[in-house]
Short mmCIF file of C-alpha atoms and ligand atoms in Angstrom, two decimals:
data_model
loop_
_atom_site.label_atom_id
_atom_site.label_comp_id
_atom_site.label_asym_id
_atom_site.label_seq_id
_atom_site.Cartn_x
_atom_site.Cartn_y
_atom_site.Cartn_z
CA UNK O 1 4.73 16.35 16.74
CA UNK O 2 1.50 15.10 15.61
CA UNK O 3 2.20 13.00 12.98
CA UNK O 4 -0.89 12.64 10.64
CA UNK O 5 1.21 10.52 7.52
CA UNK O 6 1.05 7.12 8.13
CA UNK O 7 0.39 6.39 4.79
CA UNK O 8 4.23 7.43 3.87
CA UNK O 9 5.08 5.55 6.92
CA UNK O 10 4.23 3.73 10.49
CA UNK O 11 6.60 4.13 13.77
CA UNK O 12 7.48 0.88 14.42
CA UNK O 13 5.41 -0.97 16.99
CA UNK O 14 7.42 -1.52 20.62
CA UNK O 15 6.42 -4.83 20.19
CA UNK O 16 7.69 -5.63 17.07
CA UNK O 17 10.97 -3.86 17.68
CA UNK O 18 11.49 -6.27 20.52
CA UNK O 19 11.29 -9.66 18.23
CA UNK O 20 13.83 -7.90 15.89
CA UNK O 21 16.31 -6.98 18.27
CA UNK O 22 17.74 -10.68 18.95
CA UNK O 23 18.56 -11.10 15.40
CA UNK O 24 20.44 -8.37 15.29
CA UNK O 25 22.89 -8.93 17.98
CA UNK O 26 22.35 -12.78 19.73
CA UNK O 27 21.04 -14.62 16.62
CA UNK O 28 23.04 -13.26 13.50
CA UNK O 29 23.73 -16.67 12.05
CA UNK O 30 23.48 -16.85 8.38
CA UNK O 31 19.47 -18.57 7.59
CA UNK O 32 21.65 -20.25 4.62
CA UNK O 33 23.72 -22.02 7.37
CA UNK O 34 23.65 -25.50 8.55
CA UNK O 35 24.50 -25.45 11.87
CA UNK O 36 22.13 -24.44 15.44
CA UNK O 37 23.11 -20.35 14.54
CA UNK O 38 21.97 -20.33 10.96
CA UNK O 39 19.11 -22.80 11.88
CA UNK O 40 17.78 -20.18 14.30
CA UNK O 41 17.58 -17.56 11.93
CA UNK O 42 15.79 -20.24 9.34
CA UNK O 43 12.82 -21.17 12.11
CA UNK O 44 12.35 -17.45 12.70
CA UNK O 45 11.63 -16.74 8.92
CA UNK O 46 9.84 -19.56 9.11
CA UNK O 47 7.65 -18.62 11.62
CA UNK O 48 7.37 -14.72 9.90
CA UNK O 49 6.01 -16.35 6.82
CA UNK O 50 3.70 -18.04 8.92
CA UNK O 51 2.43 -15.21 11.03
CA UNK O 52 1.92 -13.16 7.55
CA UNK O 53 0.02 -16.51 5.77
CA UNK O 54 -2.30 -16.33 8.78
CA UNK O 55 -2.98 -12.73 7.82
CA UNK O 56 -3.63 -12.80 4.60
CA UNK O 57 -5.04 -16.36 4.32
CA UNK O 58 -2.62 -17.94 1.94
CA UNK O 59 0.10 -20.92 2.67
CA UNK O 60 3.37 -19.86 3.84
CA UNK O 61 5.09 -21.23 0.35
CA UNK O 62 2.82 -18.56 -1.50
CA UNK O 63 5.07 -15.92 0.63
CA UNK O 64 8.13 -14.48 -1.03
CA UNK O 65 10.08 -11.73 1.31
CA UNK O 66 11.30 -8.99 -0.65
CA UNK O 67 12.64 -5.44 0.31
CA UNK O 68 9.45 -4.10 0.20
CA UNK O 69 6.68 -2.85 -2.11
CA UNK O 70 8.36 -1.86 -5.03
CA UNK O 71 10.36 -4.43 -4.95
CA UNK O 72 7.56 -6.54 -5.22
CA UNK O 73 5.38 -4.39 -7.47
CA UNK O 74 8.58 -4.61 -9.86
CA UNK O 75 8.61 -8.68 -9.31
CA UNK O 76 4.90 -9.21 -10.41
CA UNK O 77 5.38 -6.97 -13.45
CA UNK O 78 8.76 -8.65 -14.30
CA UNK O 79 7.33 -12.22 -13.72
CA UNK O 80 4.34 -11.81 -16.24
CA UNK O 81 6.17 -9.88 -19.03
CA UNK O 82 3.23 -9.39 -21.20
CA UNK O 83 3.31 -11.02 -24.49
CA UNK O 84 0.09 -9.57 -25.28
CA UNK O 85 0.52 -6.62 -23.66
CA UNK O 86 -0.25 -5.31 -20.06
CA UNK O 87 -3.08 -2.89 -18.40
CA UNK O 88 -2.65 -0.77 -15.07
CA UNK O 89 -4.42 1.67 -13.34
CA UNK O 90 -4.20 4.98 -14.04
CA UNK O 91 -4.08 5.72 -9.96
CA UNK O 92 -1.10 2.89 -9.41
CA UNK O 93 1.24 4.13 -7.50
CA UNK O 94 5.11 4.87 -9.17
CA UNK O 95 6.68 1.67 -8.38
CA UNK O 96 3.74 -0.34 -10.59
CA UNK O 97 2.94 2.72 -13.12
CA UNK O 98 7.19 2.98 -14.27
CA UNK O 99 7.78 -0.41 -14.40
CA UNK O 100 4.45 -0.66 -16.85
CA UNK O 101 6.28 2.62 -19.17
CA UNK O 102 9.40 0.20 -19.39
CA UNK O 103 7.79 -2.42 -20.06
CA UNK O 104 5.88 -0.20 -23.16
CA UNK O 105 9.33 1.14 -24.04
CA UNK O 106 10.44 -2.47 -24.46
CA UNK O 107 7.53 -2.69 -26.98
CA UNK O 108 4.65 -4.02 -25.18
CA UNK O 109 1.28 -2.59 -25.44
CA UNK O 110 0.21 -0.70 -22.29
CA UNK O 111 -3.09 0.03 -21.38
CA UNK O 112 -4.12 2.28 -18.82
CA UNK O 113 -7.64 1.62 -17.23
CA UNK O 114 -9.61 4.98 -16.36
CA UNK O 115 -11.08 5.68 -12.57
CA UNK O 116 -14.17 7.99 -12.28
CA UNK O 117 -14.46 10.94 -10.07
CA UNK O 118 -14.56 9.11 -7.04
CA UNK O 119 -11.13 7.15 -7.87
CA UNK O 120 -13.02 3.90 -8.73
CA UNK O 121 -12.09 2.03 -11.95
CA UNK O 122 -15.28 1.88 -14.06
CA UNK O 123 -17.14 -1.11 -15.82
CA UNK O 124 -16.06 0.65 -19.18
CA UNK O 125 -12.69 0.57 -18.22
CA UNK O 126 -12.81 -3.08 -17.24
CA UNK O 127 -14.65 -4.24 -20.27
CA UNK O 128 -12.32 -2.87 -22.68
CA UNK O 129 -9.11 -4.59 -21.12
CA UNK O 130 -11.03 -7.40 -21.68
CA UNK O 131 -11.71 -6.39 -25.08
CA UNK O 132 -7.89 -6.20 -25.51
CA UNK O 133 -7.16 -9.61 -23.88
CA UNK O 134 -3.98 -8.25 -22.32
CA UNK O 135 -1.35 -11.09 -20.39
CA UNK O 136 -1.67 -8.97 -17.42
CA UNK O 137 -3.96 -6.10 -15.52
CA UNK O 138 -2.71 -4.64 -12.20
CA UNK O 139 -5.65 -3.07 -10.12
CA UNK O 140 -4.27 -1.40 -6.81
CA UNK O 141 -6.11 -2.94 -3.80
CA UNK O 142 -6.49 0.84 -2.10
CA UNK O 143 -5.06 4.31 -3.31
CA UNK O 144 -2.19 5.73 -1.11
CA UNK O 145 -3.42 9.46 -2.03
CA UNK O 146 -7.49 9.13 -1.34
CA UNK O 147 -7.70 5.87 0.21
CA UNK O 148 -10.49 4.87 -2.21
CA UNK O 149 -10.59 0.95 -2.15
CA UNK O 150 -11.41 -0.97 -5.41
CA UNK O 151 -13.80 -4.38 -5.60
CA UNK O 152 -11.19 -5.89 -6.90
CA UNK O 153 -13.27 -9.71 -6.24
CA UNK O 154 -15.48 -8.37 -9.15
CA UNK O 155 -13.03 -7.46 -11.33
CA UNK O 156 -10.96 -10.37 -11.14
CA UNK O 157 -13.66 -12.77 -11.61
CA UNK O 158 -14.59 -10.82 -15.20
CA UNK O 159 -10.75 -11.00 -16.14
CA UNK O 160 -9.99 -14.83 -14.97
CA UNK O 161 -12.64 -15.86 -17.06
CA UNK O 162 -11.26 -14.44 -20.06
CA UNK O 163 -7.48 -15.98 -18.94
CA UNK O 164 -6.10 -12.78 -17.95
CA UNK O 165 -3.79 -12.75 -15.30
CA UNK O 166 -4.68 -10.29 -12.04
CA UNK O 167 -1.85 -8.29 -10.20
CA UNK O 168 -2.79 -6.23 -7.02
CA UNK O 169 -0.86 -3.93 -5.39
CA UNK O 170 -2.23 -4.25 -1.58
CA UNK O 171 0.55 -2.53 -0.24
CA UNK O 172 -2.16 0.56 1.45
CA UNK O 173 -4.98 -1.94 2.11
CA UNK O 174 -2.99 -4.17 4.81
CA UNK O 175 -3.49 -3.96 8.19
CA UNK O 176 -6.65 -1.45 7.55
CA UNK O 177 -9.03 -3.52 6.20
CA UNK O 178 -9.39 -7.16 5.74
CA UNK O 179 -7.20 -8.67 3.23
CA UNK O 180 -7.87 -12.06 1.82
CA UNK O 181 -5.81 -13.12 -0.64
CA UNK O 182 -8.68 -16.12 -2.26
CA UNK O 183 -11.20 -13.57 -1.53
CA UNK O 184 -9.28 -10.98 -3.96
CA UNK O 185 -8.94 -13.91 -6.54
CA UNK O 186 -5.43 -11.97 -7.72
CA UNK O 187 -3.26 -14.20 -9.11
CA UNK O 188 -0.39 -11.92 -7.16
CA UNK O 189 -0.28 -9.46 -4.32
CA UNK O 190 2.11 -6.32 -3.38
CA UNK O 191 2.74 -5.54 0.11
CA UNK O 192 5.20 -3.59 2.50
CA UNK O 193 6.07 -4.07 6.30
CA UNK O 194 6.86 -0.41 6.97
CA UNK O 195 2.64 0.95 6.67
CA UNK O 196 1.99 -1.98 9.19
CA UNK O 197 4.07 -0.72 12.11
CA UNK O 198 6.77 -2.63 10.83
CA UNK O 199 10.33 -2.14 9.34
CA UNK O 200 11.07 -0.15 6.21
CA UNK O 201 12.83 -2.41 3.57
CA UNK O 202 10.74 -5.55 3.54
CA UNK O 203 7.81 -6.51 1.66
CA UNK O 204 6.42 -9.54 0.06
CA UNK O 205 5.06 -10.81 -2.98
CA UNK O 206 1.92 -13.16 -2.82
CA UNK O 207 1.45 -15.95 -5.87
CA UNK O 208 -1.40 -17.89 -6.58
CA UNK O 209 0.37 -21.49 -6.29
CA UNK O 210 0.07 -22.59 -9.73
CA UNK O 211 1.96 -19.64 -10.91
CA UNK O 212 5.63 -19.32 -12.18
CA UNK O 213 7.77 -16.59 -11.45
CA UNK O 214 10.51 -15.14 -13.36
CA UNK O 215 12.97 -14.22 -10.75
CA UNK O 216 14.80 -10.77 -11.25
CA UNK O 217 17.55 -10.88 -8.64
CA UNK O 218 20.16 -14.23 -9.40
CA UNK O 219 22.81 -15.63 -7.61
CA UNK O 220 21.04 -17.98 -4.43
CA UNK O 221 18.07 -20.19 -3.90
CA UNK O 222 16.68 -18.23 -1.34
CA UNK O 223 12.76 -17.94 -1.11
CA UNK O 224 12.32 -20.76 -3.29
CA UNK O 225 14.31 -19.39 -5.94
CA UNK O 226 12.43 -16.65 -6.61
CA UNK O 227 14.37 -14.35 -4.73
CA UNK O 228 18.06 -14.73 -4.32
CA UNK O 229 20.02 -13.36 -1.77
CA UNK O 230 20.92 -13.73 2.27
CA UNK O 231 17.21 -12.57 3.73
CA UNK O 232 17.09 -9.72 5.89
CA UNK O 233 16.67 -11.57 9.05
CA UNK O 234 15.26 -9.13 11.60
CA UNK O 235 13.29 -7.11 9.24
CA UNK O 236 11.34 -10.23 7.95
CA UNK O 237 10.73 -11.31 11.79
CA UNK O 238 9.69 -7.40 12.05
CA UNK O 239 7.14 -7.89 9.51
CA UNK O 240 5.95 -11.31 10.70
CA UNK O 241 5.49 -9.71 14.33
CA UNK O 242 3.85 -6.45 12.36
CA UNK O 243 1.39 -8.95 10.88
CA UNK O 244 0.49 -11.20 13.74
CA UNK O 245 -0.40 -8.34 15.45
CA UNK O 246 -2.18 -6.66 12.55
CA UNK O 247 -4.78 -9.44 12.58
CA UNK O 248 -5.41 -9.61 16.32
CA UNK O 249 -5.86 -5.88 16.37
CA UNK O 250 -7.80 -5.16 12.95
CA UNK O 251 -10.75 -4.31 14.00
CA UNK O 252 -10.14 -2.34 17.08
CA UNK O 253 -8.03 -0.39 14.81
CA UNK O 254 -10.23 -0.38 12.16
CA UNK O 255 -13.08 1.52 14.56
CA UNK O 256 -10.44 3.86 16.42
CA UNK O 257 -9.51 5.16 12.75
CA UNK O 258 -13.00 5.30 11.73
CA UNK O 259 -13.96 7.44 14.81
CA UNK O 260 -10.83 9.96 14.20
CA UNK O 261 -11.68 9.69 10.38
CA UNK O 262 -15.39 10.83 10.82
CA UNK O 263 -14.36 12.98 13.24
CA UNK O 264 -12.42 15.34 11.31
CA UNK O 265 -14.97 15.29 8.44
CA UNK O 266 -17.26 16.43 10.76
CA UNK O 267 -14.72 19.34 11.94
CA UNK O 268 -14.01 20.21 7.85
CA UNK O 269 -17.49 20.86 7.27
CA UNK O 270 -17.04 24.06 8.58
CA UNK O 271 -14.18 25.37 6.07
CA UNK O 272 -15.24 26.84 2.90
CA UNK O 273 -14.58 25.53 -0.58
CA UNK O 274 -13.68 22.52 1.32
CA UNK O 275 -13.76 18.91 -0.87
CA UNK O 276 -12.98 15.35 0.36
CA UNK O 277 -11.65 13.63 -3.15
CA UNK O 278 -13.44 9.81 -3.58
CA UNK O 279 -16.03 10.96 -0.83
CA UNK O 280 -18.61 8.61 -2.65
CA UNK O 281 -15.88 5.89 -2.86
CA UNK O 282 -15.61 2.51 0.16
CA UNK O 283 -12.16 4.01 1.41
CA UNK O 284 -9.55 3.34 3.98
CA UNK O 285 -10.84 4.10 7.71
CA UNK O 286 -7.47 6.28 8.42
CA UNK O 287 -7.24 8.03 4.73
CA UNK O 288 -8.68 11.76 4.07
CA UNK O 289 -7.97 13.92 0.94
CA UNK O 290 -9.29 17.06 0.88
CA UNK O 291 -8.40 20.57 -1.54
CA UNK O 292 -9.56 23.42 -0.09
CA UNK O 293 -10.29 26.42 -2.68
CA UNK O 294 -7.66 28.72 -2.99
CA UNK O 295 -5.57 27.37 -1.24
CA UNK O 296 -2.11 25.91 -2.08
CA UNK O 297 -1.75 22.29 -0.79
CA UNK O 298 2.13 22.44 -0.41
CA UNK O 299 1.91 25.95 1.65
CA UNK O 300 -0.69 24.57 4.23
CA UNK O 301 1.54 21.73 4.97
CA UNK O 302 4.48 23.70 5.63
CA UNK O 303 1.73 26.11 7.64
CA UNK O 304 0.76 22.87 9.60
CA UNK O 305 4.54 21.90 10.19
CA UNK O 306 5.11 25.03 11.69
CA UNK O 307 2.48 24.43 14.20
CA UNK O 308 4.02 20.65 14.70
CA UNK O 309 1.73 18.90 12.39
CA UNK O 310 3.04 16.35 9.64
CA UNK O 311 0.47 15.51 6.44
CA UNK O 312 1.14 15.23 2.84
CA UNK O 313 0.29 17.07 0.14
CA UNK O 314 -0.77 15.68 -3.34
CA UNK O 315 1.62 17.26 -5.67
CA UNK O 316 4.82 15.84 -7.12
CA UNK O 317 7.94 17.26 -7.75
CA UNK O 318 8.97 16.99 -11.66
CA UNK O 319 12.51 18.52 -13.13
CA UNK O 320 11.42 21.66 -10.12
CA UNK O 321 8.16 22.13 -11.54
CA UNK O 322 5.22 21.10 -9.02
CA UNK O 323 3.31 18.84 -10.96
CA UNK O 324 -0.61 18.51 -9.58
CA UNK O 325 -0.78 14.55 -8.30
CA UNK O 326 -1.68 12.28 -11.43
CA UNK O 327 -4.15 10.48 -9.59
CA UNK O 328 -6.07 13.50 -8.80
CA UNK O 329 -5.73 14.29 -12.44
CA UNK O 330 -6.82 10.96 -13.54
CA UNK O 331 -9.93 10.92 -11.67
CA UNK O 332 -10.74 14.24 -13.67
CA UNK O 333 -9.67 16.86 -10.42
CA UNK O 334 -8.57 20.19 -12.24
CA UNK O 335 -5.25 21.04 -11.96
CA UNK O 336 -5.66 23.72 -9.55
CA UNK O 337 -7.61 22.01 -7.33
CA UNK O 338 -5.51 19.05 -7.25
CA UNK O 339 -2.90 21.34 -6.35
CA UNK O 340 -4.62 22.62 -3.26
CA UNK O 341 -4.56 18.59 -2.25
CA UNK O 342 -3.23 17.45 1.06
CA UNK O 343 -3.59 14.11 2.63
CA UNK O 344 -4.18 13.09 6.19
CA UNK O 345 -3.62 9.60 7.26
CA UNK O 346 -4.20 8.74 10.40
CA UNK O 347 -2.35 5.92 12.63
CA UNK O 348 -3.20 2.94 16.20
CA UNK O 349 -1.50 5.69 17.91
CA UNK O 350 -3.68 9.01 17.03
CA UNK O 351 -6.17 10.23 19.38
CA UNK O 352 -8.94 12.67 19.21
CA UNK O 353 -7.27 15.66 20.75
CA UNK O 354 -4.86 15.65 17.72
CA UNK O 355 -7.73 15.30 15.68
CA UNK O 356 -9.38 18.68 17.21
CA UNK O 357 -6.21 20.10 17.19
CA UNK O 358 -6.01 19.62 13.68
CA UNK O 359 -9.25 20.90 12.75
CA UNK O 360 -8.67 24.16 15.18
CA UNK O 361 -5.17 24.96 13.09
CA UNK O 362 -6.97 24.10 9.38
CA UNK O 363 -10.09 26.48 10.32
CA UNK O 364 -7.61 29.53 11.11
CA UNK O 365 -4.79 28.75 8.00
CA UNK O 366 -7.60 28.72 5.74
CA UNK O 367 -9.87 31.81 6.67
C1 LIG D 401 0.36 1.79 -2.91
C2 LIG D 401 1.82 1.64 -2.66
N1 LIG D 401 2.49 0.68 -3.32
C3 LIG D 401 3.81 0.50 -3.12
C4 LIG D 401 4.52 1.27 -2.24
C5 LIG D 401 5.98 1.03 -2.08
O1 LIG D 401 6.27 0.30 -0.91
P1 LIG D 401 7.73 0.36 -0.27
O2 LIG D 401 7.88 1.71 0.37
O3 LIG D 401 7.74 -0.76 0.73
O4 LIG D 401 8.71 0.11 -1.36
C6 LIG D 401 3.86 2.28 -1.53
C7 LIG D 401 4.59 3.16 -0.61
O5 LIG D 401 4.26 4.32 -0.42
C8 LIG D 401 2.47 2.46 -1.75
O6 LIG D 401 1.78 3.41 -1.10
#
């Protein structure tokens, strides 16, 4: 299979697989523990938590494990319950954008800031949350759909000034492009082990230090607290592992996607009708969305698994009606274009013979 989706998901790196495996048969004490077992487990979370600080520049107490992105997305949103109401992206992905609904449900006010054609939120947008003086704005680092990557630094120094607090969901952005938490100025940060050639079911939430947090799972002082329950041992060493190696390798990765992402533009510009969404738009070196005229995006994909090759397409699935993807729709894509959406992201592991092959297998499903 060529597997063009690593935005849904990363195969686990060989390397990181082999730090996990000892805690889950030699080193199974409990981290809670007070004897050598447990205290084994504790010094390898405590050396995950270092290994992610390092990658994201932060201090290892500003690091609470969670069982993934949502979990975290959920966290932040919990945490800063909006008196005055919250604002969100209208590209955030499901696990910030439901949260935000119940939230409104509960009676908060809910604001949704508007992106432009290219996916990027726009000054308008940005001044009018700060017109509204909400508790909280979440601005998504980079879009899982289009890859388009917001300057979230500029936004967060308009909104700090007015003593709004930042949320950023940085879940797509890790491990592709740099990712400095000070740099960002957020006052918290999503992200997920699993699109980092780590495990699935761990994650993180970032705080700036002077923040509280609200916790929403009780019952255990784990991660300061904030977090209760016996952590997931292996998966957080997974995710430490995934991140050590993410910074030694970013920007050797960073070029090799590049190349395989310019690459197959290159290759599209032969297809008719063909349109990369957010072209204009910074975006993630491994991300391309394209609708192709005419064409249905759900069809080609099943077209391209037949021939062995995995993307995504952009539509959702609502009560068995396919819905065109809402962040397509929110950037002002007509519905049936955004329907002809699929998305290729590309992985460490690609080469440029699956990118060809690729090209060679669009060019004859769409003629
Ligand atoms: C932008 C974004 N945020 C959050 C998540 C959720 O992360 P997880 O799968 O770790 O819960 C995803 C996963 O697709 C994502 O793309």
């Amino acid at each position: 299979m060529i597997y063009l989706d690593h935005n849904a998901t990363t195969a686990i790196d060989g390397r990181v697989l082999e730090a996990m495996l000892p805690f889950l048969t030699t080193f199974y004490g409990n981290p809670s523990s007070l004897y050598r077992h447990g205290r084994i487990s504790r010094s390898a979370i405590d050396t995950a938590r270092e290994q992610l600080a390092s990658l994201i520049g932060v201090q290892p107490r500003q690091i609470i494990f969670t069982s993934g992105g949502t979990e975290a997305n959920n966290l932040a949103l919990a945490t800063l319950a909006p008196k005055a109401g919250l604002a969100v992206s209208a590209i955030e992905h499901p696990s910030v954008l439901e949260p935000a609904l119940h939230l409104q449900s509960l009676g908060h006010r809910l604001t949704l800031l508007a992106v432009d054609v290219n996916g990027q939120i726009t000054q308008e947008a940005i001044d009018k949350v700060i017109s509204l003086k909400p508790s909280l704005v979440s601005i998504m680092l980079a879009n899982n759909e289009t890859g388009a990557v917001q300057n979230i630094a500029i936004y967060t120094e308009q909104l700090k000034a007015q003593g709004i607090n930042i949320h950023t969901d940085a879940v797509q952005a890790l491990g592709k492009i740099p990712v400095d938490f000070n740099r960002l100025g957020a006052h918290f940060m999503s992200l997920s082990s699993h699109k980092i050639y780590g495990p699935k079911g761990c994650g993180a939430l970032i705080f700036e230090k002077s923040m509280a947090i609200t916790p929403v799972m009780l019952g255990g002082d784990q991660e300061q607290g904030f977090r209760a329950g016996t952590e997931n041992v292996a998966a957080i060493v997974g995710f430490g592992k995934a991140a050590e190696l993410a910074k030694t390798e970013l920007a050797e990765r960073h070029t090799h996607l590049l190349k395989l992402r310019t690459l197959l533009e290159h290759g599209l510009n032969a297809i008719p009708g063909l349109t990369v969404f957010a072209e204009q738009a910074e975006r993630l070196p491994n991300t391309v969305q394209i609708g192709i005229h005419g064409i249905d995006g759900e069809m080609l994909l099943m077209q391209l698994d037949q021939k062995g090759i995995a993307v995504s397409s952009g539509s959702a699935c609502a009560s068995g009606v396919r819905e065109p993807s809402p962040v397509l729709v929110a950037m002002g894509i007509d519905a049936a274009q955004a329907k002809s959406a699929i998305r290729i992201s590309f992985g460490k592991a690609n080469t440029e013979a699956e990118v060809i092959e690729l090209i060679k297998q669009l060019n004859s499903l769409t003629r």
